[in-house]
Amino acid sequence: MRIAVTIFLTDETVTPVRLARELERRGYAGLYLPEHTHIPVERTTPYPAGGDLPREYGRTLDPFVALGQAAAVTERLGLGTGVTLLAQHDPIALAKQIATLDHLSGGRFTLGLGYGWNVEEAADHGVEWRTRRELVRDRMRLMQALWSAEPTPYEGEFAAVRASHAHPKPVRKPRGPVTGPRTLVGGAAGPRLFAHIAEYADGWLPIGGRGLTESLPALRTAWADAGRDPSALQVVPYAVQPTPGKLAHYAELGIEEVVLQLPPAGEREVLGVLDEFGSFL
C-alpha cells in the first residue's frame, strides 16, 4: 500500500520544499494539499467537524504554487490537491495551470476535486450553491476538452470553450472517458457523487475513509453501469488518522493508496510525526 500525506501548509508551518524533500527521502508516495482562497469572517456555514474553524483554514498556501516548489526539489514524489475547489476557478486558466504542473513534474500530479463546504467563500466567487455540483462537472468537462490531443470544443450549461490549441498537455494518456491527469473526486457517498465519478474521473477521495465497506459496492455498481473497467477504479482514503487495524482493513478492501493527515505545524513537529508514520511504510 502506498502511503501519502496531506497537510494544511501555511505561512506558519514547515515549508513545501523542506517537507517534500523529507517525504521523498523517507519513501512516502505523495503530498496532497488542500485549498481555501479565503475564509469570510462573517459566515453562517458551520465547520463540518464541529466547533470553531481551525486557524490554518484562513492561512493556507496556494496549493499549485506550493506543489510547484515541491516538484522542483523532488523526482519521484506524487503531487496532488485535496481538494481543488473547481467551482471557484476560471476553468480555462486552471486547465493551463494543471497541465503545466503535470508536464513539468513528469506526470506526477493528481487532481483531487471537491465541491466545497463554505457557502460564503463560494458565494464570493459567484457560485450558486445549489448548482455547484453541475458547475464542477461542466468545468471539468471543459478542462478535459482543452487537454484533448486535438482541438475540441465544449459547450455545457455553465461553461463553454471553442476548439483551441492548448499546450502543454497532461502526461497521462486518455483512459475511458477521462482525459488529463489522474483525477479523484471527494465528497460524501451517494448516487449523484458516484455517477459523476464514473462519468469523468478515475476514482473517489473519501475524506476520513469511514463507511467504505458499505459504500464501495454502490460505487462499483455505478462504475460498472457506466461501462468502466472494474480494475481501473481507484479509491484513496484521505486525511486518515492511521492505525495498523485501519490500514489492514483498507488493504482487505483492495485499496492501494492512503493519504495520512499531518498536523499544521512547524518543521520539528511535522518531521516527528513522519517518523511515527514511518512504521506504516
PDB file of C-alpha atoms in Angstrom:
ATOM      1  CA  MET A   1       0.000   0.000   0.000  1.00  0.00           C
ATOM      2  CA  ARG A   2       1.301   3.441  -0.941  1.00  0.00           C
ATOM      3  CA  ILE A   3       1.387   5.924   1.935  1.00  0.00           C
ATOM      4  CA  ALA A   4       0.986   9.606   1.089  1.00  0.00           C
ATOM      5  CA  VAL A   5       0.313  12.576   3.372  1.00  0.00           C
ATOM      6  CA  THR A   6      -1.725  15.760   3.450  1.00  0.00           C
ATOM      7  CA  ILE A   7      -1.166  18.916   5.459  1.00  0.00           C
ATOM      8  CA  PHE A   8      -2.513  22.431   5.722  1.00  0.00           C
ATOM      9  CA  LEU A   9       0.649  24.229   4.663  1.00  0.00           C
ATOM     10  CA  THR A  10       0.516  27.851   5.804  1.00  0.00           C
ATOM     11  CA  ASP A  11       2.805  30.816   6.390  1.00  0.00           C
ATOM     12  CA  GLU A  12       3.392  29.375   9.882  1.00  0.00           C
ATOM     13  CA  THR A  13       4.247  25.738   9.082  1.00  0.00           C
ATOM     14  CA  VAL A  14       7.089  23.713   7.640  1.00  0.00           C
ATOM     15  CA  THR A  15       7.846  24.876   4.096  1.00  0.00           C
ATOM     16  CA  PRO A  16       6.831  22.931   0.964  1.00  0.00           C
ATOM     17  CA  VAL A  17      10.478  22.498  -0.067  1.00  0.00           C
ATOM     18  CA  ARG A  18      11.621  21.091   3.271  1.00  0.00           C
ATOM     19  CA  LEU A  19       8.623  18.785   3.583  1.00  0.00           C
ATOM     20  CA  ALA A  20       8.805  17.485   0.011  1.00  0.00           C
ATOM     21  CA  ARG A  21      12.484  16.638   0.306  1.00  0.00           C
ATOM     22  CA  GLU A  22      11.892  14.756   3.566  1.00  0.00           C
ATOM     23  CA  LEU A  23       8.917  12.854   2.147  1.00  0.00           C
ATOM     24  CA  GLU A  24      10.885  11.659  -0.850  1.00  0.00           C
ATOM     25  CA  ARG A  25      13.938  10.786   1.241  1.00  0.00           C
ATOM     26  CA  ARG A  26      11.817   8.697   3.622  1.00  0.00           C
ATOM     27  CA  GLY A  27       9.933   6.852   0.874  1.00  0.00           C
ATOM     28  CA  TYR A  28       6.452   8.404   1.103  1.00  0.00           C
ATOM     29  CA  ALA A  29       4.334   8.148  -2.036  1.00  0.00           C
ATOM     30  CA  GLY A  30       2.920  11.644  -2.280  1.00  0.00           C
ATOM     31  CA  LEU A  31       1.985  15.045  -0.911  1.00  0.00           C
ATOM     32  CA  TYR A  32      -1.586  16.347  -1.226  1.00  0.00           C
ATOM     33  CA  LEU A  33      -2.534  19.927  -0.359  1.00  0.00           C
ATOM     34  CA  PRO A  34      -5.950  21.481   0.395  1.00  0.00           C
ATOM     35  CA  GLU A  35      -7.281  24.772  -0.928  1.00  0.00           C
ATOM     36  CA  HIS A  36      -9.127  27.746   0.510  1.00  0.00           C
ATOM     37  CA  THR A  37      -8.806  31.103  -1.203  1.00  0.00           C
ATOM     38  CA  HIS A  38     -10.136  32.997   1.827  1.00  0.00           C
ATOM     39  CA  ILE A  39     -12.419  32.498   4.825  1.00  0.00           C
ATOM     40  CA  PRO A  40     -15.043  35.251   5.247  1.00  0.00           C
ATOM     41  CA  VAL A  41     -15.162  36.442   8.853  1.00  0.00           C
ATOM     42  CA  GLU A  42     -18.928  36.810   8.721  1.00  0.00           C
ATOM     43  CA  ARG A  43     -20.333  33.412   7.832  1.00  0.00           C
ATOM     44  CA  THR A  44     -23.156  31.141   8.899  1.00  0.00           C
ATOM     45  CA  THR A  45     -21.716  27.922   7.456  1.00  0.00           C
ATOM     46  CA  PRO A  46     -20.699  25.642  10.332  1.00  0.00           C
ATOM     47  CA  TYR A  47     -17.339  23.904  10.337  1.00  0.00           C
ATOM     48  CA  PRO A  48     -18.122  20.320   9.206  1.00  0.00           C
ATOM     49  CA  ALA A  49     -16.071  18.759  12.024  1.00  0.00           C
ATOM     50  CA  GLY A  50     -17.850  20.865  14.648  1.00  0.00           C
ATOM     51  CA  GLY A  51     -16.613  23.626  16.924  1.00  0.00           C
ATOM     52  CA  ASP A  52     -14.534  26.601  15.879  1.00  0.00           C
ATOM     53  CA  LEU A  53     -12.887  26.675  12.479  1.00  0.00           C
ATOM     54  CA  PRO A  54      -9.160  25.956  12.959  1.00  0.00           C
ATOM     55  CA  ARG A  55      -6.747  28.827  12.368  1.00  0.00           C
ATOM     56  CA  GLU A  56      -4.997  27.148   9.427  1.00  0.00           C
ATOM     57  CA  TYR A  57      -8.073  27.337   7.170  1.00  0.00           C
ATOM     58  CA  GLY A  58      -7.595  31.077   6.733  1.00  0.00           C
ATOM     59  CA  ARG A  59      -3.837  30.819   6.179  1.00  0.00           C
ATOM     60  CA  THR A  60      -3.428  28.068   3.572  1.00  0.00           C
ATOM     61  CA  LEU A  61      -0.817  28.470   0.886  1.00  0.00           C
ATOM     62  CA  ASP A  62      -1.956  28.322  -2.725  1.00  0.00           C
ATOM     63  CA  PRO A  63      -1.655  24.585  -3.446  1.00  0.00           C
ATOM     64  CA  PHE A  64      -0.416  24.931  -7.021  1.00  0.00           C
ATOM     65  CA  VAL A  65       2.374  27.338  -6.128  1.00  0.00           C
ATOM     66  CA  ALA A  66       3.401  25.147  -3.182  1.00  0.00           C
ATOM     67  CA  LEU A  67       3.284  21.964  -5.275  1.00  0.00           C
ATOM     68  CA  GLY A  68       5.364  23.675  -7.953  1.00  0.00           C
ATOM     69  CA  GLN A  69       8.061  24.219  -5.337  1.00  0.00           C
ATOM     70  CA  ALA A  70       7.735  20.598  -4.214  1.00  0.00           C
ATOM     71  CA  ALA A  71       8.021  19.355  -7.799  1.00  0.00           C
ATOM     72  CA  ALA A  72      11.216  21.332  -8.367  1.00  0.00           C
ATOM     73  CA  VAL A  73      13.086  19.643  -5.492  1.00  0.00           C
ATOM     74  CA  THR A  74      11.881  16.046  -5.971  1.00  0.00           C
ATOM     75  CA  GLU A  75      11.957  13.409  -8.700  1.00  0.00           C
ATOM     76  CA  ARG A  76       9.529  10.666  -7.618  1.00  0.00           C
ATOM     77  CA  LEU A  77       7.123  12.166  -5.075  1.00  0.00           C
ATOM     78  CA  GLY A  78       3.487  12.252  -6.164  1.00  0.00           C
ATOM     79  CA  LEU A  79       1.865  15.699  -6.045  1.00  0.00           C
ATOM     80  CA  GLY A  80      -1.839  16.259  -5.542  1.00  0.00           C
ATOM     81  CA  THR A  81      -4.636  18.521  -4.389  1.00  0.00           C
ATOM     82  CA  GLY A  82      -7.055  17.506  -1.712  1.00  0.00           C
ATOM     83  CA  VAL A  83      -9.123  19.192  -2.815  1.00  0.00           C
ATOM     84  CA  THR A  84      -9.200  21.770  -5.602  1.00  0.00           C
ATOM     85  CA  LEU A  85     -12.406  23.805  -5.304  1.00  0.00           C
ATOM     86  CA  LEU A  86     -13.083  23.848  -9.019  1.00  0.00           C
ATOM     87  CA  ALA A  87     -16.257  25.933  -8.749  1.00  0.00           C
ATOM     88  CA  GLN A  88     -14.059  28.807  -7.517  1.00  0.00           C
ATOM     89  CA  HIS A  89     -11.726  28.801 -10.550  1.00  0.00           C
ATOM     90  CA  ASP A  90     -11.759  30.001 -14.139  1.00  0.00           C
ATOM     91  CA  PRO A  91     -11.525  26.563 -15.785  1.00  0.00           C
ATOM     92  CA  ILE A  92      -9.533  27.718 -18.830  1.00  0.00           C
ATOM     93  CA  ALA A  93      -6.814  29.247 -16.657  1.00  0.00           C
ATOM     94  CA  LEU A  94      -6.882  26.294 -14.268  1.00  0.00           C
ATOM     95  CA  ALA A  95      -6.541  23.801 -17.118  1.00  0.00           C
ATOM     96  CA  LYS A  96      -3.334  25.567 -18.175  1.00  0.00           C
ATOM     97  CA  GLN A  97      -2.038  25.638 -14.590  1.00  0.00           C
ATOM     98  CA  ILE A  98      -2.702  21.946 -14.043  1.00  0.00           C
ATOM     99  CA  ALA A  99      -1.254  20.858 -17.372  1.00  0.00           C
ATOM    100  CA  THR A 100       1.884  22.916 -16.756  1.00  0.00           C
ATOM    101  CA  LEU A 101       2.454  21.429 -13.296  1.00  0.00           C
ATOM    102  CA  ASP A 102       1.825  17.911 -14.584  1.00  0.00           C
ATOM    103  CA  HIS A 103       4.149  18.441 -17.569  1.00  0.00           C
ATOM    104  CA  LEU A 104       6.986  19.934 -15.518  1.00  0.00           C
ATOM    105  CA  SER A 105       6.734  17.222 -12.849  1.00  0.00           C
ATOM    106  CA  GLY A 106       6.795  14.389 -15.383  1.00  0.00           C
ATOM    107  CA  GLY A 107       3.170  13.343 -14.882  1.00  0.00           C
ATOM    108  CA  ARG A 108       3.233  13.201 -11.085  1.00  0.00           C
ATOM    109  CA  PHE A 109       0.132  15.318 -10.480  1.00  0.00           C
ATOM    110  CA  THR A 110      -3.190  14.033  -9.096  1.00  0.00           C
ATOM    111  CA  LEU A 111      -6.167  16.361  -9.357  1.00  0.00           C
ATOM    112  CA  GLY A 112      -8.306  15.908  -6.272  1.00  0.00           C
ATOM    113  CA  LEU A 113     -11.615  17.711  -6.848  1.00  0.00           C
ATOM    114  CA  GLY A 114     -14.219  18.839  -4.341  1.00  0.00           C
ATOM    115  CA  TYR A 115     -17.451  20.800  -4.216  1.00  0.00           C
ATOM    116  CA  GLY A 116     -16.654  22.754  -1.049  1.00  0.00           C
ATOM    117  CA  TRP A 117     -18.493  23.284   2.224  1.00  0.00           C
ATOM    118  CA  ASN A 118     -18.118  27.011   2.936  1.00  0.00           C
ATOM    119  CA  VAL A 119     -21.116  28.728   1.359  1.00  0.00           C
ATOM    120  CA  GLU A 120     -19.804  32.249   1.951  1.00  0.00           C
ATOM    121  CA  GLU A 121     -16.391  31.523   0.434  1.00  0.00           C
ATOM    122  CA  ALA A 122     -18.030  30.104  -2.679  1.00  0.00           C
ATOM    123  CA  ALA A 123     -20.514  32.996  -2.896  1.00  0.00           C
ATOM    124  CA  ASP A 124     -17.660  35.499  -3.089  1.00  0.00           C
ATOM    125  CA  HIS A 125     -16.583  33.633  -6.238  1.00  0.00           C
ATOM    126  CA  GLY A 126     -20.066  33.994  -7.702  1.00  0.00           C
ATOM    127  CA  VAL A 127     -21.029  30.348  -7.080  1.00  0.00           C
ATOM    128  CA  GLU A 128     -24.712  29.467  -6.803  1.00  0.00           C
ATOM    129  CA  TRP A 129     -24.622  26.841  -4.065  1.00  0.00           C
ATOM    130  CA  ARG A 130     -27.472  24.618  -5.233  1.00  0.00           C
ATOM    131  CA  THR A 131     -25.946  24.122  -8.685  1.00  0.00           C
ATOM    132  CA  ARG A 132     -22.279  23.840  -7.679  1.00  0.00           C
ATOM    133  CA  ARG A 133     -22.032  20.108  -8.486  1.00  0.00           C
ATOM    134  CA  GLU A 134     -23.285  20.643 -12.028  1.00  0.00           C
ATOM    135  CA  LEU A 135     -20.951  23.639 -12.346  1.00  0.00           C
ATOM    136  CA  VAL A 136     -17.970  21.483 -11.311  1.00  0.00           C
ATOM    137  CA  ARG A 137     -18.985  18.781 -13.787  1.00  0.00           C
ATOM    138  CA  ASP A 138     -19.197  21.322 -16.614  1.00  0.00           C
ATOM    139  CA  ARG A 139     -15.872  22.897 -15.783  1.00  0.00           C
ATOM    140  CA  MET A 140     -14.198  19.515 -15.527  1.00  0.00           C
ATOM    141  CA  ARG A 141     -15.514  18.567 -18.954  1.00  0.00           C
ATOM    142  CA  LEU A 142     -14.275  21.880 -20.364  1.00  0.00           C
ATOM    143  CA  MET A 143     -10.782  21.267 -18.982  1.00  0.00           C
ATOM    144  CA  GLN A 144     -10.756  17.763 -20.430  1.00  0.00           C
ATOM    145  CA  ALA A 145     -11.631  19.240 -23.821  1.00  0.00           C
ATOM    146  CA  LEU A 146      -8.618  21.560 -23.584  1.00  0.00           C
ATOM    147  CA  TRP A 147      -6.411  18.605 -22.601  1.00  0.00           C
ATOM    148  CA  SER A 148      -7.520  16.541 -25.604  1.00  0.00           C
ATOM    149  CA  ALA A 149      -4.926  15.716 -28.251  1.00  0.00           C
ATOM    150  CA  GLU A 150      -6.843  17.590 -30.966  1.00  0.00           C
ATOM    151  CA  PRO A 151      -8.670  20.940 -30.642  1.00  0.00           C
ATOM    152  CA  THR A 152     -12.021  20.023 -29.101  1.00  0.00           C
ATOM    153  CA  PRO A 153     -14.930  22.355 -28.321  1.00  0.00           C
ATOM    154  CA  TYR A 154     -17.120  22.034 -25.262  1.00  0.00           C
ATOM    155  CA  GLU A 155     -20.460  23.645 -24.569  1.00  0.00           C
ATOM    156  CA  GLY A 156     -22.344  22.929 -21.376  1.00  0.00           C
ATOM    157  CA  GLU A 157     -24.947  24.603 -19.219  1.00  0.00           C
ATOM    158  CA  PHE A 158     -22.403  26.620 -17.220  1.00  0.00           C
ATOM    159  CA  ALA A 159     -19.211  26.571 -19.288  1.00  0.00           C
ATOM    160  CA  ALA A 160     -18.072  26.629 -22.894  1.00  0.00           C
ATOM    161  CA  VAL A 161     -14.848  26.825 -24.868  1.00  0.00           C
ATOM    162  CA  ARG A 162     -14.098  26.914 -28.579  1.00  0.00           C
ATOM    163  CA  ALA A 163     -11.896  24.267 -30.190  1.00  0.00           C
ATOM    164  CA  SER A 164      -8.474  25.558 -29.216  1.00  0.00           C
ATOM    165  CA  HIS A 165      -4.740  24.978 -29.304  1.00  0.00           C
ATOM    166  CA  ALA A 166      -3.769  24.460 -25.667  1.00  0.00           C
ATOM    167  CA  HIS A 167      -0.366  23.179 -24.628  1.00  0.00           C
ATOM    168  CA  PRO A 168       1.293  21.611 -22.725  1.00  0.00           C
ATOM    169  CA  LYS A 169      -0.852  18.510 -22.387  1.00  0.00           C
ATOM    170  CA  PRO A 170      -1.018  16.382 -19.236  1.00  0.00           C
ATOM    171  CA  VAL A 171       1.282  13.368 -19.415  1.00  0.00           C
ATOM    172  CA  ARG A 172      -1.239  10.558 -18.868  1.00  0.00           C
ATOM    173  CA  LYS A 173      -2.949   9.019 -21.854  1.00  0.00           C
ATOM    174  CA  PRO A 174      -6.768   9.104 -22.089  1.00  0.00           C
ATOM    175  CA  ARG A 175      -8.497   6.194 -20.329  1.00  0.00           C
ATOM    176  CA  GLY A 176     -12.150   5.502 -20.947  1.00  0.00           C
ATOM    177  CA  PRO A 177     -13.994   8.840 -20.806  1.00  0.00           C
ATOM    178  CA  VAL A 178     -11.188  10.527 -18.833  1.00  0.00           C
ATOM    179  CA  THR A 179      -8.562  12.831 -20.327  1.00  0.00           C
ATOM    180  CA  GLY A 180      -5.924  14.610 -18.269  1.00  0.00           C
ATOM    181  CA  PRO A 181      -4.079  13.917 -15.039  1.00  0.00           C
ATOM    182  CA  ARG A 182      -5.194  11.296 -12.555  1.00  0.00           C
ATOM    183  CA  THR A 183      -8.490  12.687 -11.245  1.00  0.00           C
ATOM    184  CA  LEU A 184     -10.169  11.781  -7.950  1.00  0.00           C
ATOM    185  CA  VAL A 185     -13.404  13.323  -6.668  1.00  0.00           C
ATOM    186  CA  GLY A 186     -14.010  13.966  -2.979  1.00  0.00           C
ATOM    187  CA  GLY A 187     -17.388  14.074  -1.286  1.00  0.00           C
ATOM    188  CA  ALA A 188     -19.870  12.118   0.781  1.00  0.00           C
ATOM    189  CA  ALA A 189     -21.091   8.788  -0.574  1.00  0.00           C
ATOM    190  CA  GLY A 190     -24.249   8.939  -2.653  1.00  0.00           C
ATOM    191  CA  PRO A 191     -25.739   8.142  -6.073  1.00  0.00           C
ATOM    192  CA  ARG A 192     -25.089  11.577  -7.599  1.00  0.00           C
ATOM    193  CA  LEU A 193     -21.448  11.655  -6.485  1.00  0.00           C
ATOM    194  CA  PHE A 194     -20.822   8.112  -7.697  1.00  0.00           C
ATOM    195  CA  ALA A 195     -22.430   8.857 -11.077  1.00  0.00           C
ATOM    196  CA  HIS A 196     -20.141  11.878 -11.541  1.00  0.00           C
ATOM    197  CA  ILE A 197     -17.068   9.858 -10.547  1.00  0.00           C
ATOM    198  CA  ALA A 198     -17.948   7.194 -13.104  1.00  0.00           C
ATOM    199  CA  GLU A 199     -18.555   9.854 -15.758  1.00  0.00           C
ATOM    200  CA  TYR A 200     -15.395  11.958 -15.611  1.00  0.00           C
ATOM    201  CA  ALA A 201     -12.889  10.718 -13.004  1.00  0.00           C
ATOM    202  CA  ASP A 202     -10.536   7.891 -12.093  1.00  0.00           C
ATOM    203  CA  GLY A 203     -11.947   7.348  -8.631  1.00  0.00           C
ATOM    204  CA  TRP A 204     -13.006   8.572  -5.209  1.00  0.00           C
ATOM    205  CA  LEU A 205     -11.196  10.520  -2.476  1.00  0.00           C
ATOM    206  CA  PRO A 206     -13.335   9.784   0.621  1.00  0.00           C
ATOM    207  CA  ILE A 207     -12.451  12.118   3.483  1.00  0.00           C
ATOM    208  CA  GLY A 208     -11.584  10.173   6.622  1.00  0.00           C
ATOM    209  CA  GLY A 209     -12.282   6.830   4.966  1.00  0.00           C
ATOM    210  CA  ARG A 210     -15.255   5.857   7.129  1.00  0.00           C
ATOM    211  CA  GLY A 211     -18.011   3.544   5.938  1.00  0.00           C
ATOM    212  CA  LEU A 212     -16.146   2.171   2.937  1.00  0.00           C
ATOM    213  CA  THR A 213     -17.366  -1.379   3.467  1.00  0.00           C
ATOM    214  CA  GLU A 214     -20.939  -0.183   2.882  1.00  0.00           C
ATOM    215  CA  SER A 215     -20.186   2.430   0.203  1.00  0.00           C
ATOM    216  CA  LEU A 216     -17.819   0.604  -2.139  1.00  0.00           C
ATOM    217  CA  PRO A 217     -20.418  -1.826  -3.579  1.00  0.00           C
ATOM    218  CA  ALA A 218     -22.617   1.106  -4.655  1.00  0.00           C
ATOM    219  CA  LEU A 219     -19.667   2.901  -6.239  1.00  0.00           C
ATOM    220  CA  ARG A 220     -18.589  -0.238  -8.070  1.00  0.00           C
ATOM    221  CA  THR A 221     -22.133  -0.689  -9.386  1.00  0.00           C
ATOM    222  CA  ALA A 222     -22.267   2.897 -10.687  1.00  0.00           C
ATOM    223  CA  TRP A 223     -18.823   2.383 -12.243  1.00  0.00           C
ATOM    224  CA  ALA A 224     -19.900  -0.818 -13.989  1.00  0.00           C
ATOM    225  CA  ASP A 225     -23.185   0.738 -15.155  1.00  0.00           C
ATOM    226  CA  ALA A 226     -21.126   3.458 -16.871  1.00  0.00           C
ATOM    227  CA  GLY A 227     -19.169   0.796 -18.751  1.00  0.00           C
ATOM    228  CA  ARG A 228     -15.912   1.495 -16.921  1.00  0.00           C
ATOM    229  CA  ASP A 229     -13.196  -1.134 -16.434  1.00  0.00           C
ATOM    230  CA  PRO A 230     -13.647  -2.560 -12.889  1.00  0.00           C
ATOM    231  CA  SER A 231      -9.892  -2.876 -12.413  1.00  0.00           C
ATOM    232  CA  ALA A 232      -9.366   0.836 -13.165  1.00  0.00           C
ATOM    233  CA  LEU A 233     -11.407   2.208 -10.238  1.00  0.00           C
ATOM    234  CA  GLN A 234      -9.234   3.913  -7.613  1.00  0.00           C
ATOM    235  CA  VAL A 235     -10.349   4.667  -4.063  1.00  0.00           C
ATOM    236  CA  VAL A 236      -7.937   6.680  -1.926  1.00  0.00           C
ATOM    237  CA  PRO A 237      -8.996   7.327   1.708  1.00  0.00           C
ATOM    238  CA  TYR A 238      -7.940  10.869   2.538  1.00  0.00           C
ATOM    239  CA  ALA A 239      -6.891  12.749   5.703  1.00  0.00           C
ATOM    240  CA  VAL A 240      -6.761   9.480   7.631  1.00  0.00           C
ATOM    241  CA  GLN A 241      -5.624   9.145  11.234  1.00  0.00           C
ATOM    242  CA  PRO A 242      -3.871   5.777  10.883  1.00  0.00           C
ATOM    243  CA  THR A 243      -3.863   2.643  12.988  1.00  0.00           C
ATOM    244  CA  PRO A 244      -2.497  -0.757  11.943  1.00  0.00           C
ATOM    245  CA  GLY A 245      -6.013  -2.214  12.020  1.00  0.00           C
ATOM    246  CA  LYS A 246      -7.469   0.549   9.875  1.00  0.00           C
ATOM    247  CA  LEU A 247      -4.799   0.183   7.195  1.00  0.00           C
ATOM    248  CA  ALA A 248      -5.165  -3.611   7.244  1.00  0.00           C
ATOM    249  CA  HIS A 249      -8.906  -3.168   6.672  1.00  0.00           C
ATOM    250  CA  TYR A 250      -8.258  -0.882   3.705  1.00  0.00           C
ATOM    251  CA  ALA A 251      -5.896  -3.469   2.244  1.00  0.00           C
ATOM    252  CA  GLU A 252      -8.609  -6.127   2.558  1.00  0.00           C
ATOM    253  CA  LEU A 253     -10.922  -3.842   0.549  1.00  0.00           C
ATOM    254  CA  GLY A 254      -8.343  -3.681  -2.239  1.00  0.00           C
ATOM    255  CA  ILE A 255      -7.243  -0.108  -1.553  1.00  0.00           C
ATOM    256  CA  GLU A 256      -3.726   0.608  -2.803  1.00  0.00           C
ATOM    257  CA  GLU A 257      -3.100   4.156  -1.534  1.00  0.00           C
ATOM    258  CA  VAL A 258      -3.943   6.002   1.686  1.00  0.00           C
ATOM    259  CA  VAL A 259      -3.346   9.681   2.494  1.00  0.00           C
ATOM    260  CA  LEU A 260      -2.462  10.312   6.151  1.00  0.00           C
ATOM    261  CA  GLN A 261      -3.110  13.606   7.954  1.00  0.00           C
ATOM    262  CA  LEU A 262      -0.150  15.639   9.219  1.00  0.00           C
ATOM    263  CA  PRO A 263      -0.585  18.454  11.756  1.00  0.00           C
ATOM    264  CA  PRO A 264      -0.360  22.075  10.506  1.00  0.00           C
ATOM    265  CA  ALA A 265       2.835  22.617  12.444  1.00  0.00           C
ATOM    266  CA  GLY A 266       6.453  23.642  12.238  1.00  0.00           C
ATOM    267  CA  GLU A 267       9.299  21.547  10.912  1.00  0.00           C
ATOM    268  CA  ARG A 268      10.267  19.782  14.118  1.00  0.00           C
ATOM    269  CA  GLU A 269       6.753  18.567  14.953  1.00  0.00           C
ATOM    270  CA  VAL A 270       5.915  17.539  11.394  1.00  0.00           C
ATOM    271  CA  LEU A 271       9.132  15.566  10.958  1.00  0.00           C
ATOM    272  CA  GLY A 272       8.449  13.851  14.262  1.00  0.00           C
ATOM    273  CA  VAL A 273       5.060  12.698  13.026  1.00  0.00           C
ATOM    274  CA  LEU A 274       6.661  11.463   9.792  1.00  0.00           C
ATOM    275  CA  ASP A 275       8.948   9.354  11.971  1.00  0.00           C
ATOM    276  CA  GLU A 276       5.886   7.880  13.712  1.00  0.00           C
ATOM    277  CA  PHE A 277       4.104   7.205  10.424  1.00  0.00           C
ATOM    278  CA  GLY A 278       7.251   5.539   9.109  1.00  0.00           C
ATOM    279  CA  SER A 279       6.131   2.234  10.629  1.00  0.00           C
ATOM    280  CA  PHE A 280       3.328   2.123   8.028  1.00  0.00           C
ATOM    281  CA  LEU A 281       5.642   2.415   5.027  1.00  0.00           C
TER     282      LEU A 281
END
